[in-house]
Tab-separated table of C-alpha atoms and ligand atoms in Angstrom:
chain	number	residue	atom	x	y	z
A	1	MET	CA	0.000	0.000	0.000
A	2	MET	CA	1.374	3.418	-0.938
A	3	THR	CA	1.494	5.910	1.918
A	4	GLY	CA	2.515	9.528	2.166
A	5	THR	CA	6.225	10.214	2.115
A	6	LEU	CA	8.328	10.460	5.248
A	7	ILE	CA	10.938	13.146	4.644
A	8	THR	CA	13.979	13.247	6.917
A	9	VAL	CA	16.429	16.115	6.814
A	10	ALA	CA	20.040	15.322	7.699
A	11	ALA	CA	20.987	18.921	8.178
A	12	THR	CA	24.650	19.041	9.173
A	13	GLY	CA	26.551	15.759	9.401
A	14	ALA	CA	30.050	15.436	10.752
A	15	GLU	CA	32.055	15.802	7.575
A	16	ALA	CA	31.355	19.089	5.750
A	17	ASP	CA	33.628	21.981	6.640
A	18	LYS	CA	31.832	25.206	7.630
A	19	ALA	CA	34.652	27.267	6.088
A	20	ARG	CA	33.971	25.656	2.709
A	21	VAL	CA	30.189	25.362	3.107
A	22	PRO	CA	29.019	28.591	4.770
A	23	ALA	CA	25.339	27.591	4.543
A	24	LEU	CA	25.941	24.547	6.785
A	25	PRO	CA	24.013	24.895	10.085
A	26	VAL	CA	26.529	24.518	12.922
A	27	THR	CA	25.313	26.735	15.769
A	28	LEU	CA	22.199	25.989	17.803
A	29	ALA	CA	20.509	29.064	16.295
A	30	GLU	CA	21.369	27.912	12.762
A	31	LEU	CA	20.160	24.374	13.528
A	32	THR	CA	16.786	25.506	14.880
A	33	GLU	CA	16.319	28.017	12.049
A	34	THR	CA	17.013	25.232	9.537
A	35	ALA	CA	14.631	22.883	11.357
A	36	VAL	CA	11.778	25.393	11.307
A	37	ALA	CA	12.277	26.019	7.571
A	38	CYS	CA	12.559	22.299	6.808
A	39	GLN	CA	9.405	21.440	8.740
A	40	ALA	CA	7.544	24.132	6.799
A	41	ALA	CA	8.910	22.592	3.580
A	42	GLY	CA	7.698	19.072	4.461
A	43	ALA	CA	10.298	17.352	6.649
A	44	ALA	CA	8.987	15.405	9.653
A	45	VAL	CA	12.259	13.999	11.040
A	46	ILE	CA	15.527	15.798	11.691
A	47	HIS	CA	18.715	13.707	11.857
A	48	VAL	CA	21.037	15.676	14.103
A	49	HIS	CA	24.799	16.022	14.351
A	50	ILE	CA	26.064	18.977	16.338
A	51	ARG	CA	29.230	21.049	16.238
A	52	ASP	CA	31.334	22.789	18.878
A	53	ASP	CA	32.305	26.471	19.049
A	54	GLU	CA	34.921	25.860	16.350
A	55	ALA	CA	32.284	24.179	14.145
A	56	LYS	CA	33.961	20.794	14.640
A	57	PRO	CA	31.763	17.717	15.242
A	58	THR	CA	31.118	16.875	18.887
A	59	LEU	CA	29.043	14.390	20.898
A	60	ASP	CA	29.072	16.518	24.034
A	61	VAL	CA	25.978	15.376	25.939
A	62	ALA	CA	25.130	18.783	27.432
A	63	ARG	CA	25.152	20.311	23.958
A	64	LEU	CA	23.100	17.427	22.602
A	65	LYS	CA	20.526	17.990	25.357
A	66	ASP	CA	20.374	21.689	24.452
A	67	ALA	CA	19.830	20.780	20.805
A	68	VAL	CA	17.015	18.327	21.662
A	69	ALA	CA	15.327	20.929	23.892
A	70	ALA	CA	15.637	23.732	21.321
A	71	LEU	CA	14.316	21.597	18.467
A	72	ARG	CA	11.360	20.497	20.612
A	73	ALA	CA	10.637	24.085	21.591
A	74	GLU	CA	10.735	25.407	18.023
A	75	THR	CA	9.321	22.495	15.995
A	76	ASP	CA	7.132	19.384	16.132
A	77	MET	CA	9.718	17.320	14.312
A	78	ILE	CA	10.904	13.919	15.449
A	79	VAL	CA	14.384	14.496	16.850
A	80	GLN	CA	16.724	11.701	15.770
A	81	LEU	CA	20.233	12.016	17.166
A	82	SER	CA	23.135	10.490	15.294
A	83	THR	CA	24.959	7.755	17.170
A	84	GLY	CA	27.333	7.507	14.221
A	85	GLY	CA	29.028	10.765	15.080
A	86	ALA	CA	32.321	11.279	13.280
A	87	VAL	CA	34.709	8.474	12.297
A	88	THR	CA	36.994	9.567	15.150
A	89	ASP	CA	34.368	9.222	17.918
A	90	SER	CA	34.740	6.484	20.555
A	91	PHE	CA	32.130	3.777	21.047
A	92	SER	CA	31.496	4.973	24.612
A	93	SER	CA	30.747	8.548	23.505
A	94	ARG	CA	28.466	7.190	20.781
A	95	LEU	CA	26.514	5.147	23.358
A	96	ALA	CA	26.300	8.198	25.635
A	97	VAL	CA	24.306	10.041	22.941
A	98	LEU	CA	21.199	8.323	24.346
A	99	ASP	CA	21.710	10.238	27.617
A	100	ALA	CA	20.324	13.251	25.733
A	101	GLU	CA	16.930	11.467	25.567
A	102	PRO	CA	16.002	11.956	21.908
A	103	ASP	CA	12.872	10.563	20.228
A	104	GLY	CA	14.983	8.413	17.984
A	105	CYS	CA	18.546	7.622	17.026
A	106	SER	CA	20.459	6.262	14.090
A	107	LEU	CA	21.921	2.789	14.488
A	108	THR	CA	24.377	1.712	11.798
A	109	CYS	CA	24.375	-2.043	11.369
A	110	GLY	CA	27.996	-2.629	10.348
A	111	THR	CA	31.435	-1.317	9.533
A	112	VAL	CA	32.057	0.358	6.194
A	113	ASN	CA	34.937	2.006	4.415
A	114	PHE	CA	34.123	5.702	4.400
A	115	GLY	CA	36.221	7.462	1.784
A	116	ASP	CA	39.783	7.204	3.110
A	117	ASP	CA	38.462	6.438	6.630
A	118	VAL	CA	36.628	3.555	8.302
A	119	PHE	CA	33.231	4.017	9.954
A	120	ALA	CA	33.540	1.331	12.636
A	121	ASN	CA	30.466	-0.566	13.804
A	122	PRO	CA	31.575	-4.013	14.987
A	123	TRP	CA	28.893	-6.469	16.053
A	124	GLY	CA	29.616	-5.983	19.777
A	125	PHE	CA	28.945	-2.258	19.514
A	126	VAL	CA	25.867	-2.692	17.331
A	127	LYS	CA	24.229	-5.092	19.779
A	128	ASP	CA	25.165	-2.961	22.818
A	129	LEU	CA	23.658	0.118	21.187
A	130	TYR	CA	20.527	-1.775	20.171
A	131	GLN	CA	20.008	-3.080	23.706
A	132	LEU	CA	20.549	0.428	25.074
A	133	THR	CA	17.841	1.826	22.771
A	134	LYS	CA	15.466	-0.706	24.327
A	135	GLU	CA	16.485	0.177	27.898
A	136	ARG	CA	16.078	3.902	27.226
A	137	GLY	CA	12.932	3.787	25.088
A	138	VAL	CA	14.602	5.408	22.067
A	139	VAL	CA	13.333	4.341	18.634
A	140	PRO	CA	16.233	3.308	16.383
A	141	GLU	CA	16.459	3.821	12.650
A	142	PHE	CA	18.674	1.138	11.112
A	143	GLU	CA	21.294	2.716	8.863
A	144	LEU	CA	22.398	0.389	6.070
A	145	PHE	CA	25.442	1.409	4.038
A	146	ASP	CA	26.078	-1.983	2.487
A	147	PHE	CA	24.518	-5.422	2.020
A	148	GLY	CA	26.335	-7.004	4.969
A	149	HIS	CA	24.570	-4.501	7.198
A	150	ILE	CA	21.239	-5.965	6.106
A	151	GLY	CA	22.430	-9.391	7.257
A	152	SER	CA	23.386	-7.932	10.633
A	153	LEU	CA	19.974	-6.259	10.925
A	154	HIS	CA	18.299	-9.654	10.475
A	155	ARG	CA	20.610	-11.097	13.161
A	156	LEU	CA	19.893	-8.212	15.525
A	157	LEU	CA	16.142	-8.725	15.249
A	158	ARG	CA	16.467	-12.505	15.521
A	159	GLU	CA	18.633	-12.373	18.657
A	160	PHE	CA	17.151	-9.344	20.453
A	161	GLY	CA	13.607	-8.976	19.131
A	162	PRO	CA	11.787	-5.965	17.729
A	163	PRO	CA	12.782	-2.353	18.477
A	164	VAL	CA	11.044	0.114	20.783
A	165	GLY	CA	7.688	0.928	19.182
A	166	GLY	CA	7.614	-2.476	17.477
A	167	HIS	CA	8.214	-1.159	13.967
A	168	VAL	CA	11.398	-1.589	11.929
A	169	HIS	CA	12.346	1.431	9.829
A	170	CYS	CA	15.580	1.412	7.846
A	171	ASP	CA	17.560	4.020	5.970
A	172	LEU	CA	19.613	2.951	2.957
A	173	VAL	CA	22.623	5.254	2.826
A	174	MET	CA	23.885	4.825	-0.728
A	175	GLY	CA	26.796	6.141	-2.723
A	176	VAL	CA	29.300	6.460	0.144
A	177	PRO	CA	32.732	5.683	-1.307
A	178	GLY	CA	33.229	2.226	0.242
A	179	GLY	CA	29.528	1.390	0.614
A	180	MET	CA	26.855	0.216	-1.814
A	181	PRO	CA	26.474	2.287	-4.981
A	182	GLY	CA	23.608	4.768	-5.302
A	183	ASP	CA	21.670	3.419	-8.255
A	184	VAL	CA	18.225	1.960	-8.833
A	185	ALA	CA	19.380	-1.637	-9.425
A	186	THR	CA	21.187	-1.686	-6.075
A	187	LEU	CA	18.267	0.030	-4.339
A	188	THR	CA	15.866	-2.613	-5.634
A	189	ALA	CA	18.092	-5.484	-4.513
A	190	ALA	CA	18.611	-3.942	-1.063
A	191	VAL	CA	14.887	-3.380	-0.526
A	192	GLN	CA	14.145	-7.004	-1.422
A	193	ALA	CA	16.600	-8.148	1.263
A	194	LEU	CA	15.020	-6.126	4.123
A	195	PRO	CA	13.117	-7.880	6.923
A	196	ASP	CA	9.429	-8.564	6.259
A	197	GLY	CA	7.276	-5.637	7.332
A	198	ALA	CA	10.149	-3.156	7.472
A	199	THR	CA	9.677	0.286	5.985
A	200	TRP	CA	12.584	2.220	4.534
A	201	SER	CA	13.977	5.534	3.492
A	202	ALA	CA	16.920	6.053	1.189
A	203	THR	CA	19.485	8.744	0.615
A	204	GLY	CA	22.136	9.032	-2.050
A	205	ILE	CA	25.375	10.791	-1.232
A	206	GLY	CA	26.585	13.527	-3.580
A	207	ARG	CA	25.645	13.014	-7.204
A	208	THR	CA	23.617	9.909	-6.373
A	209	THR	CA	21.052	12.072	-4.541
A	210	LEU	CA	18.564	12.371	-7.383
A	211	PRO	CA	18.578	8.794	-8.731
A	212	VAL	CA	18.125	7.483	-5.194
A	213	LEU	CA	15.364	10.004	-4.387
A	214	PHE	CA	13.358	9.176	-7.507
A	215	GLY	CA	14.048	5.456	-7.177
A	216	ALA	CA	12.870	5.458	-3.566
A	217	LEU	CA	9.655	7.311	-4.389
A	218	ALA	CA	8.913	4.958	-7.275
A	219	ALA	CA	9.523	1.876	-5.134
A	220	GLY	CA	7.252	2.976	-2.271
A	221	GLY	CA	10.079	4.108	0.015
A	222	HIS	CA	10.749	7.337	1.835
A	223	ALA	CA	13.316	10.082	1.467
A	224	ARG	CA	16.227	11.447	3.434
A	225	VAL	CA	17.854	14.587	2.080
A	226	GLY	CA	20.087	17.295	3.519
A	227	MET	CA	23.503	18.888	3.609
A	228	GLU	CA	24.979	15.919	5.498
A	229	ASP	CA	24.530	13.961	2.268
A	230	THR	CA	24.969	16.541	-0.470
A	231	THR	CA	26.242	20.096	-0.579
A	232	THR	CA	25.642	20.506	-4.328
A	233	PHE	CA	22.127	21.221	-5.611
A	234	ALA	CA	23.076	20.820	-9.268
A	235	LYS	CA	26.356	20.645	-11.140
A	236	GLY	CA	28.386	23.700	-10.116
A	237	ARG	CA	25.604	25.083	-7.909
A	238	PRO	CA	26.128	24.784	-4.132
A	239	VAL	CA	23.173	24.077	-1.847
A	240	THR	CA	22.054	27.337	-0.241
A	241	SER	CA	19.917	25.791	2.523
A	242	ASN	CA	18.625	22.465	3.755
A	243	ALA	CA	15.125	23.753	3.100
A	244	GLU	CA	15.688	23.866	-0.644
A	245	LEU	CA	16.614	20.180	-0.601
A	246	VAL	CA	13.478	19.393	1.416
A	247	GLN	CA	11.373	21.517	-0.957
A	248	ARG	CA	12.707	19.573	-3.935
A	249	ALA	CA	11.982	16.226	-2.245
A	250	ALA	CA	8.493	17.400	-1.224
A	251	ARG	CA	7.773	18.486	-4.783
A	252	ALA	CA	8.895	15.114	-6.091
A	253	ALA	CA	6.756	13.356	-3.463
A	254	GLU	CA	3.722	15.400	-4.466
A	255	LEU	CA	4.302	14.592	-8.135
A	256	ALA	CA	4.437	10.926	-7.122
A	257	GLN	CA	1.037	11.473	-5.406
A	258	ARG	CA	2.601	10.575	-2.076
A	259	PRO	CA	2.709	13.943	-0.316
A	260	PRO	CA	4.938	14.565	2.723
A	261	MET	CA	3.797	13.182	6.083
A	262	THR	CA	3.243	15.667	8.872
A	263	PRO	CA	5.281	15.120	12.045
A	264	SER	CA	2.268	13.608	13.803
A	265	GLN	CA	1.598	11.228	10.897
A	266	ALA	CA	5.290	10.330	10.978
A	267	ARG	CA	5.143	9.556	14.713
A	268	ALA	CA	2.276	7.134	14.162
A	269	PHE	CA	4.079	5.596	11.162
A	270	LEU	CA	7.358	5.056	13.063
A	271	GLY	CA	5.805	4.043	16.396
A	272	ILE	CA	7.208	7.055	18.206
A	273	PRO	CA	4.967	8.256	21.051
A	274	VAL	CA	3.605	11.817	20.971
A	275	ARG	CA	5.466	13.871	23.569
B	301	KMH	N1	29.326	10.641	10.060
B	301	KMH	C1	29.426	9.277	9.683
B	301	KMH	C2	30.767	8.707	10.060
B	301	KMH	C3	24.968	8.349	11.527
B	301	KMH	O1	24.723	9.547	11.651
B	301	KMH	O2	24.464	7.507	12.242
B	301	KMH	C4	28.358	8.427	10.269
B	301	KMH	C5	26.976	8.887	10.155
B	301	KMH	C6	25.939	7.897	10.474
B	301	KMH	O3	26.688	10.042	9.857
B	302	ZN	ZN1	24.541	11.146	10.266
């Protein structure tokens, strides 16, 4: 059954450099301003990475708590904190993200080469994080960068049961150098391998953004967009705001006759309680 479209905005990420990408939201004021604009444009979930006073990525729990509080005060969006952080973050600091009591969190299901770096998610960490989401009542979104991650997701559900809220929602992160490619053939194969009953979003990094967006809409999936994943709107044209990426995705979703879900529709869809 075709539903409306869940649009997630991944507004900042841990990789883009504020000096090179001035439109990147890095302060709390910039993050909340972006969130307000993105909600108005059709986003229901915000995937959050924060930065320190030097605009470098941080997992400082006090700052994360401030970000959660500010986003809740200014928007109705589902606040999903990244537990991926930056490739340099320790496993303990990534687990401590849940101390900030978000609605949801990302949970990457395996290790992947990440450009010249390695984004480390060994099984022991994945299962510890999953069990912690259950203890804390945080709804995970399963981030899948490659096919092996789908196998680990099946194992996680088999060994530890369903997530908080009872519903499995995945995000295919495609086109990372080192992960699965961002094309429609790969998207189709990945979707077929997901657990029965799972719903899914997809995002394509960089120039794979548009094929993955249109492929996901055509296949009944949902969309993640944002400056974490692409800082180029079109060839030679930098993104000027997260909201313009959300607007483009919302327009595509409307053309597909699957208009954006509101935050409250998204909460029901993802099994996230209303605050
Ligand atoms: N920044 C990447 C190393 C997540 O947010 O959960 C990992 C990442 C995934 O962005
Ligand atoms: Zn992220």
